[in-house]
Amino acid sequence: MTKVRKVRHKHDLEVALDRLRDFEEPSEDLEQYRTPGDVAALILWDAYLRGDIDGATVVDLGCGTGILAYGSLLLGASTAICVDIDWSALNTARENLSTFRGMYDLVAGDVSTLPLRSSSNCVVVMNPPFGVKKRGADVVFLRSALQVCGKVYSIHKYSPGGVEVITRVAEEEGYLPLVVAEASMVIKQRLRHHRRRVHRFKVVLFRFVRTVQAEEEGDE
Ligand code: SAH
């Protein structure tokens, strides 16, 4: 089906992800910035080692360039569903995912009104907007993700209050939150007049598992 060779090391994954196309015209309002390869590889590799990727249906909410879906398919996911509100981003995702023909679906839509519901062997892997431009956008994404799959991996901008909110929302929805890693993220922001600014900030990588499932896995 695909000629792509599976990656065997986290570093190979990182290199493959860094080669993907970036947003053509990133929208500041939609907080469009591509997850750097090292951070994307960190969360995907963790999910892979826990056995959450192989053979799974991966849902990438706010897929942007499709980097997380692409990495999941490289690691052996059976299908990826990529959702974004922006057509131009979906076009970039299509180009990036072209080697995986027949293994992914692109869905144009708003995650807050997503008609997707949970299925078995499904996992959300996402890097949602951080809620800087539109306050609370990260929580809207999280609530939607928790409706879609029993397992969710998500990247959030670090702040002590932010981590508390994310943890509380997950618990309210019946999920066990776990911080799998913290990382420093560097993004190049394209501003008006073609100026570029480099931003460095801390992010927290979460794994959420529906409580019943977590008990079966013996997590707590
Ligand atoms: N996950 C991608 C992109 C992160 S940027 C990557 O790692 O490269 C956040 C993405 O969320 C953008 O592509 C933006 O278009 C999308 N987005 C923002 N608000 C949205 C909404 N309400 N519904 C669906 N997608 C949205």
PDB file of N, CA, C and O in Angstrom, residues 6-8 43-54 75-76 153:
ATOM      1  N   LYS A   6       9.110   1.828   7.677  1.00  0.00           N
ATOM      2  CA  LYS A   6       8.836   2.212   9.066  1.00  0.00           C
ATOM      3  C   LYS A   6      10.117   2.721   9.726  1.00  0.00           C
ATOM      4  O   LYS A   6      11.195   2.224   9.437  1.00  0.00           O
ATOM      5  N   VAL A   7      10.007   3.705  10.611  1.00  0.00           N
ATOM      6  CA  VAL A   7      11.207   4.206  11.288  1.00  0.00           C
ATOM      7  C   VAL A   7      11.518   3.325  12.498  1.00  0.00           C
ATOM      8  O   VAL A   7      10.633   2.753  13.105  1.00  0.00           O
ATOM      9  N   ARG A   8      12.808   3.216  12.810  1.00  0.00           N
ATOM     10  CA  ARG A   8      13.199   2.343  13.923  1.00  0.00           C
ATOM     11  C   ARG A   8      13.725   3.118  15.119  1.00  0.00           C
ATOM     12  O   ARG A   8      13.888   2.581  16.190  1.00  0.00           O
ATOM     13  N   ILE A  43       6.321  13.201  21.521  1.00  0.00           N
ATOM     14  CA  ILE A  43       4.984  12.736  21.935  1.00  0.00           C
ATOM     15  C   ILE A  43       4.586  11.472  21.160  1.00  0.00           C
ATOM     16  O   ILE A  43       4.008  10.537  21.719  1.00  0.00           O
ATOM     17  N   LEU A  44       4.959  11.423  19.871  1.00  0.00           N
ATOM     18  CA  LEU A  44       4.593  10.250  19.070  1.00  0.00           C
ATOM     19  C   LEU A  44       5.344   9.007  19.526  1.00  0.00           C
ATOM     20  O   LEU A  44       4.795   7.905  19.590  1.00  0.00           O
ATOM     21  N   TRP A  45       6.604   9.195  19.869  1.00  0.00           N
ATOM     22  CA  TRP A  45       7.416   8.046  20.285  1.00  0.00           C
ATOM     23  C   TRP A  45       6.895   7.495  21.607  1.00  0.00           C
ATOM     24  O   TRP A  45       6.828   6.285  21.821  1.00  0.00           O
ATOM     25  N   ASP A  46       6.500   8.394  22.505  1.00  0.00           N
ATOM     26  CA  ASP A  46       5.934   7.956  23.782  1.00  0.00           C
ATOM     27  C   ASP A  46       4.661   7.122  23.541  1.00  0.00           C
ATOM     28  O   ASP A  46       4.493   6.040  24.106  1.00  0.00           O
ATOM     29  N   ALA A  47       3.798   7.651  22.662  1.00  0.00           N
ATOM     30  CA  ALA A  47       2.545   6.952  22.361  1.00  0.00           C
ATOM     31  C   ALA A  47       2.832   5.589  21.728  1.00  0.00           C
ATOM     32  O   ALA A  47       2.191   4.582  22.037  1.00  0.00           O
ATOM     33  N   TYR A  48       3.823   5.571  20.868  1.00  0.00           N
ATOM     34  CA  TYR A  48       4.212   4.338  20.167  1.00  0.00           C
ATOM     35  C   TYR A  48       4.716   3.277  21.163  1.00  0.00           C
ATOM     36  O   TYR A  48       4.290   2.120  21.134  1.00  0.00           O
ATOM     37  N   LEU A  49       5.604   3.721  22.076  1.00  0.00           N
ATOM     38  CA  LEU A  49       6.167   2.760  23.044  1.00  0.00           C
ATOM     39  C   LEU A  49       5.093   2.210  23.989  1.00  0.00           C
ATOM     40  O   LEU A  49       5.209   1.100  24.490  1.00  0.00           O
ATOM     41  N   ARG A  50       4.052   2.995  24.229  1.00  0.00           N
ATOM     42  CA  ARG A  50       2.967   2.511  25.087  1.00  0.00           C
ATOM     43  C   ARG A  50       1.998   1.614  24.323  1.00  0.00           C
ATOM     44  O   ARG A  50       0.979   1.177  24.853  1.00  0.00           O
ATOM     45  N   GLY A  51       2.248   1.425  23.043  1.00  0.00           N
ATOM     46  CA  GLY A  51       1.405   0.530  22.239  1.00  0.00           C
ATOM     47  C   GLY A  51       0.123   1.196  21.761  1.00  0.00           C
ATOM     48  O   GLY A  51      -0.827   0.524  21.372  1.00  0.00           O
ATOM     49  N   ASP A  52       0.089   2.538  21.819  1.00  0.00           N
ATOM     50  CA  ASP A  52      -1.152   3.237  21.463  1.00  0.00           C
ATOM     51  C   ASP A  52      -1.253   3.612  19.983  1.00  0.00           C
ATOM     52  O   ASP A  52      -2.263   4.164  19.554  1.00  0.00           O
ATOM     53  N   ILE A  53      -0.197   3.362  19.211  1.00  0.00           N
ATOM     54  CA  ILE A  53      -0.206   3.798  17.806  1.00  0.00           C
ATOM     55  C   ILE A  53      -0.356   2.628  16.829  1.00  0.00           C
ATOM     56  O   ILE A  53      -1.131   2.703  15.873  1.00  0.00           O
ATOM     57  N   ASP A  54       0.363   1.558  17.068  1.00  0.00           N
ATOM     58  CA  ASP A  54       0.387   0.453  16.106  1.00  0.00           C
ATOM     59  C   ASP A  54      -1.025  -0.086  15.838  1.00  0.00           C
ATOM     60  O   ASP A  54      -1.722  -0.499  16.768  1.00  0.00           O
ATOM     61  N   LEU A  75       4.714   5.283  12.120  1.00  0.00           N
ATOM     62  CA  LEU A  75       4.928   4.373  13.255  1.00  0.00           C
ATOM     63  C   LEU A  75       3.946   3.201  13.259  1.00  0.00           C
ATOM     64  O   LEU A  75       3.895   2.443  14.221  1.00  0.00           O
ATOM     65  N   GLY A  76       3.138   3.091  12.211  1.00  0.00           N
ATOM     66  CA  GLY A  76       2.316   1.887  12.085  1.00  0.00           C
ATOM     67  C   GLY A  76       0.842   2.046  12.371  1.00  0.00           C
ATOM     68  O   GLY A  76       0.112   1.050  12.469  1.00  0.00           O
ATOM     69  N   TYR A 153      -3.496  12.167  23.275  1.00  0.00           N
ATOM     70  CA  TYR A 153      -2.176  12.782  23.507  1.00  0.00           C
ATOM     71  C   TYR A 153      -2.278  14.227  23.029  1.00  0.00           C
ATOM     72  O   TYR A 153      -2.776  14.469  21.920  1.00  0.00           O
TER      73      TYR A 153
END
